[in-house]
Amino acid sequence: MYTVGRGADKEERRRPLRAPRLLVPNGDGIACIRLLGRLTRLRAVEGPYAVDPSVPLLGKWLTWFADRAGFPGSGLLQAVTRLLAAHWATGQSAAEDSPLASLLAWIDPPGGRTGAQAAREAEDPLLFPPAGTATDVVFDQTLHDLMFRYDEAGDDRGREALGRQIDRELRGQMLPTWELVWLGVDLLRSLPEGGHVPER
């Protein structure tokens, strides 16, 4: 749904009243969406190396979301770490707060541990794989080897088995971050509503 208005220059502008909101684990996620949009929005849909028309369309939308992330007050693309840091203070530096796992560990430590202890444990990449463009080098090498073996597989059965193994590896890397994002959302939802919200 859109509302249409005219600015001082009489140019017609459309403002979306409803749009999806994207949450990413941290600021690196916003940078990754911006880069992915740039890499896909100008891909050719005809000629050599043509891609499906949905690819440049996706790139345009990702670019649109990434551009809006720079506007103060925009809620279209947000990093969970930034939302949490706006409401909780930790004993860490801003750089130490950028990994979602350590920030959440400090804010909501598991039973019997202090925030500092839990944050140190959250730095273990085997328990909490990095969320963002800087991935674990051991995982990168494992995935590289599996993909090479997949490309070299001589039969469909071998490819299917390797495909399942690749799926397991990717799931093991992404699921912990997925769960942390929703833990962060739950913590944010538990905050009391601001006193000025009814007026807005």
GROMACS .gro file of C-alpha atoms in nm, residues 34-192:
model
  159
   34ARG     CA    1   2.476  -0.390   0.013
   35LEU     CA    2   2.755  -0.584  -0.163
   36LEU     CA    3   2.522  -0.863  -0.276
   37GLY     CA    4   2.282  -0.605  -0.418
   38ARG     CA    5   2.563  -0.436  -0.609
   39LEU     CA    6   2.683  -0.769  -0.750
   40THR     CA    7   2.340  -0.881  -0.870
   41ARG     CA    8   2.136  -0.575  -0.975
   42LEU     CA    9   2.330  -0.511  -1.299
   43ARG     CA   10   2.352  -0.872  -1.419
   44ALA     CA   11   2.242  -0.918  -1.781
   45VAL     CA   12   1.930  -1.124  -1.851
   46GLU     CA   13   2.024  -1.181  -2.217
   47GLY     CA   14   2.337  -1.281  -2.401
   48PRO     CA   15   2.635  -1.471  -2.264
   49TYR     CA   16   2.633  -1.538  -1.888
   50ALA     CA   17   2.265  -1.439  -1.873
   51VAL     CA   18   2.084  -1.486  -1.544
   52ASP     CA   19   1.718  -1.527  -1.459
   53PRO     CA   20   1.534  -1.190  -1.445
   54SER     CA   21   1.471  -1.248  -1.074
   55VAL     CA   22   1.845  -1.204  -1.002
   56PRO     CA   23   1.876  -0.832  -1.098
   57LEU     CA   24   1.533  -0.769  -0.941
   58LEU     CA   25   1.660  -0.917  -0.614
   59GLY     CA   26   1.973  -0.702  -0.646
   60LYS     CA   27   1.765  -0.386  -0.684
   61TRP     CA   28   1.562  -0.467  -0.374
   62LEU     CA   29   1.870  -0.552  -0.168
   63THR     CA   30   2.028  -0.223  -0.274
   64TRP     CA   31   1.708  -0.038  -0.181
   65PHE     CA   32   1.706  -0.192   0.166
   66ALA     CA   33   2.078  -0.128   0.217
   67ASP     CA   34   2.038   0.237   0.115
   68ARG     CA   35   1.752   0.285   0.364
   69ALA     CA   36   1.962   0.139   0.646
   70GLY     CA   37   2.163   0.463   0.652
   71PHE     CA   38   1.861   0.681   0.727
   72PRO     CA   39   1.812   0.762   1.098
   73GLY     CA   40   1.491   0.612   1.227
   74SER     CA   41   1.449   0.374   0.933
   75GLY     CA   42   1.334   0.032   1.049
   76LEU     CA   43   1.359  -0.150   0.716
   77LEU     CA   44   1.702  -0.311   0.755
   78GLN     CA   45   1.847  -0.330   1.104
   79ALA     CA   46   2.134  -0.505   1.278
   80VAL     CA   47   2.028  -0.686   1.596
   81THR     CA   48   2.356  -0.590   1.767
   82ARG     CA   49   2.282  -0.219   1.712
   83LEU     CA   50   1.928  -0.255   1.845
   84LEU     CA   51   2.051  -0.435   2.156
   85ALA     CA   52   2.337  -0.191   2.216
   86ALA     CA   53   2.085   0.095   2.210
   87HIS     CA   54   1.915  -0.052   2.518
   88TRP     CA   55   2.186  -0.238   2.711
   89ALA     CA   56   2.537  -0.136   2.816
   90THR     CA   57   2.808  -0.398   2.857
   91GLY     CA   58   3.159  -0.394   2.993
   92GLN     CA   59   3.296  -0.453   2.643
   93SER     CA   60   3.423  -0.218   2.377
   94ALA     CA   61   3.210  -0.142   2.070
   95ALA     CA   62   3.426  -0.384   1.870
   96GLU     CA   63   3.369  -0.659   2.128
   97ASP     CA   64   2.994  -0.590   2.116
   98SER     CA   65   2.980  -0.639   1.738
   99PRO     CA   66   2.963  -1.023   1.748
  100LEU     CA   67   2.603  -1.108   1.834
  101ALA     CA   68   2.699  -1.413   2.041
  102SER     CA   69   2.924  -1.223   2.284
  103LEU     CA   70   2.682  -0.928   2.313
  104LEU     CA   71   2.391  -1.156   2.398
  105ALA     CA   72   2.607  -1.358   2.636
  106TRP     CA   73   2.689  -1.038   2.827
  107ILE     CA   74   2.328  -0.915   2.832
  108ASP     CA   75   2.163  -1.249   2.914
  109PRO     CA   76   2.430  -1.488   3.051
  110PRO     CA   77   2.336  -1.852   3.102
  111GLY     CA   78   2.277  -1.966   3.459
  112GLY     CA   79   2.553  -1.914   3.712
  113ARG     CA   80   2.789  -1.719   3.487
  114THR     CA   81   2.870  -1.350   3.478
  115GLY     CA   82   2.834  -1.155   3.156
  116ALA     CA   83   3.211  -1.138   3.115
  117GLN     CA   84   3.252  -1.515   3.158
  118ALA     CA   85   2.971  -1.594   2.916
  119ALA     CA   86   3.106  -1.347   2.659
  120ARG     CA   87   3.449  -1.514   2.671
  121GLU     CA   88   3.291  -1.854   2.610
  122ALA     CA   89   3.088  -1.710   2.320
  123GLU     CA   90   3.412  -1.633   2.138
  124ASP     CA   91   3.460  -2.006   2.063
  125PRO     CA   92   3.388  -2.043   1.687
  126LEU     CA   93   3.296  -2.410   1.731
  127LEU     CA   94   3.010  -2.322   1.968
  128PHE     CA   95   2.913  -1.991   1.806
  129PRO     CA   96   3.020  -1.970   1.440
  130PRO     CA   97   3.098  -1.614   1.328
  131ALA     CA   98   2.797  -1.425   1.192
  132GLY     CA   99   2.894  -1.199   0.910
  133THR     CA  100   3.129  -1.188   0.618
  134ALA     CA  101   3.431  -1.307   0.821
  135THR     CA  102   3.368  -1.681   0.852
  136ASP     CA  103   3.566  -1.950   1.032
  137VAL     CA  104   3.867  -2.055   0.820
  138VAL     CA  105   3.827  -2.423   0.916
  139PHE     CA  106   3.467  -2.419   0.793
  140ASP     CA  107   3.572  -2.234   0.476
  141GLN     CA  108   3.826  -2.504   0.393
  142THR     CA  109   3.581  -2.785   0.472
  143LEU     CA  110   3.316  -2.630   0.248
  144HIS     CA  111   3.571  -2.568  -0.030
  145ASP     CA  112   3.677  -2.934  -0.022
  146LEU     CA  113   3.318  -3.060  -0.026
  147MET     CA  114   3.225  -2.836  -0.318
  148PHE     CA  115   3.533  -2.949  -0.512
  149ARG     CA  116   3.438  -3.314  -0.450
  150TYR     CA  117   3.078  -3.235  -0.555
  151ASP     CA  118   3.197  -3.086  -0.886
  152GLU     CA  119   3.423  -3.385  -0.949
  153ALA     CA  120   3.166  -3.651  -0.853
  154GLY     CA  121   3.107  -3.892  -1.139
  155ASP     CA  122   2.754  -4.007  -1.061
  156ASP     CA  123   2.425  -3.870  -0.928
  157ARG     CA  124   2.436  -4.083  -0.612
  158GLY     CA  125   2.772  -3.942  -0.514
  159ARG     CA  126   2.652  -3.587  -0.578
  160GLU     CA  127   2.338  -3.641  -0.372
  161ALA     CA  128   2.541  -3.769  -0.076
  162LEU     CA  129   2.784  -3.478  -0.099
  163GLY     CA  130   2.493  -3.235  -0.138
  164ARG     CA  131   2.344  -3.362   0.189
  165GLN     CA  132   2.682  -3.323   0.359
  166ILE     CA  133   2.712  -2.964   0.230
  167ASP     CA  134   2.360  -2.894   0.362
  168ARG     CA  135   2.458  -3.027   0.707
  169GLU     CA  136   2.774  -2.815   0.717
  170LEU     CA  137   2.587  -2.499   0.615
  171ARG     CA  138   2.306  -2.569   0.863
  172GLY     CA  139   2.560  -2.619   1.142
  173GLN     CA  140   2.712  -2.278   1.062
  174MET     CA  141   2.390  -2.083   1.019
  175LEU     CA  142   2.151  -2.230   1.277
  176PRO     CA  143   2.329  -2.094   1.588
  177THR     CA  144   2.315  -1.741   1.444
  178TRP     CA  145   1.949  -1.784   1.345
  179GLU     CA  146   1.868  -1.882   1.704
  180LEU     CA  147   2.069  -1.591   1.846
  181VAL     CA  148   1.884  -1.341   1.625
  182TRP     CA  149   1.551  -1.463   1.761
  183LEU     CA  150   1.684  -1.457   2.118
  184GLY     CA  151   1.777  -1.092   2.058
  185VAL     CA  152   1.429  -1.023   1.918
  186ASP     CA  153   1.271  -1.181   2.227
  187LEU     CA  154   1.483  -0.963   2.456
  188LEU     CA  155   1.385  -0.651   2.263
  189ARG     CA  156   1.017  -0.747   2.275
  190SER     CA  157   1.042  -0.786   2.653
  191LEU     CA  158   1.130  -0.417   2.696
  192PRO     CA  159   0.849  -0.193   2.822
   0.00000   0.00000   0.00000
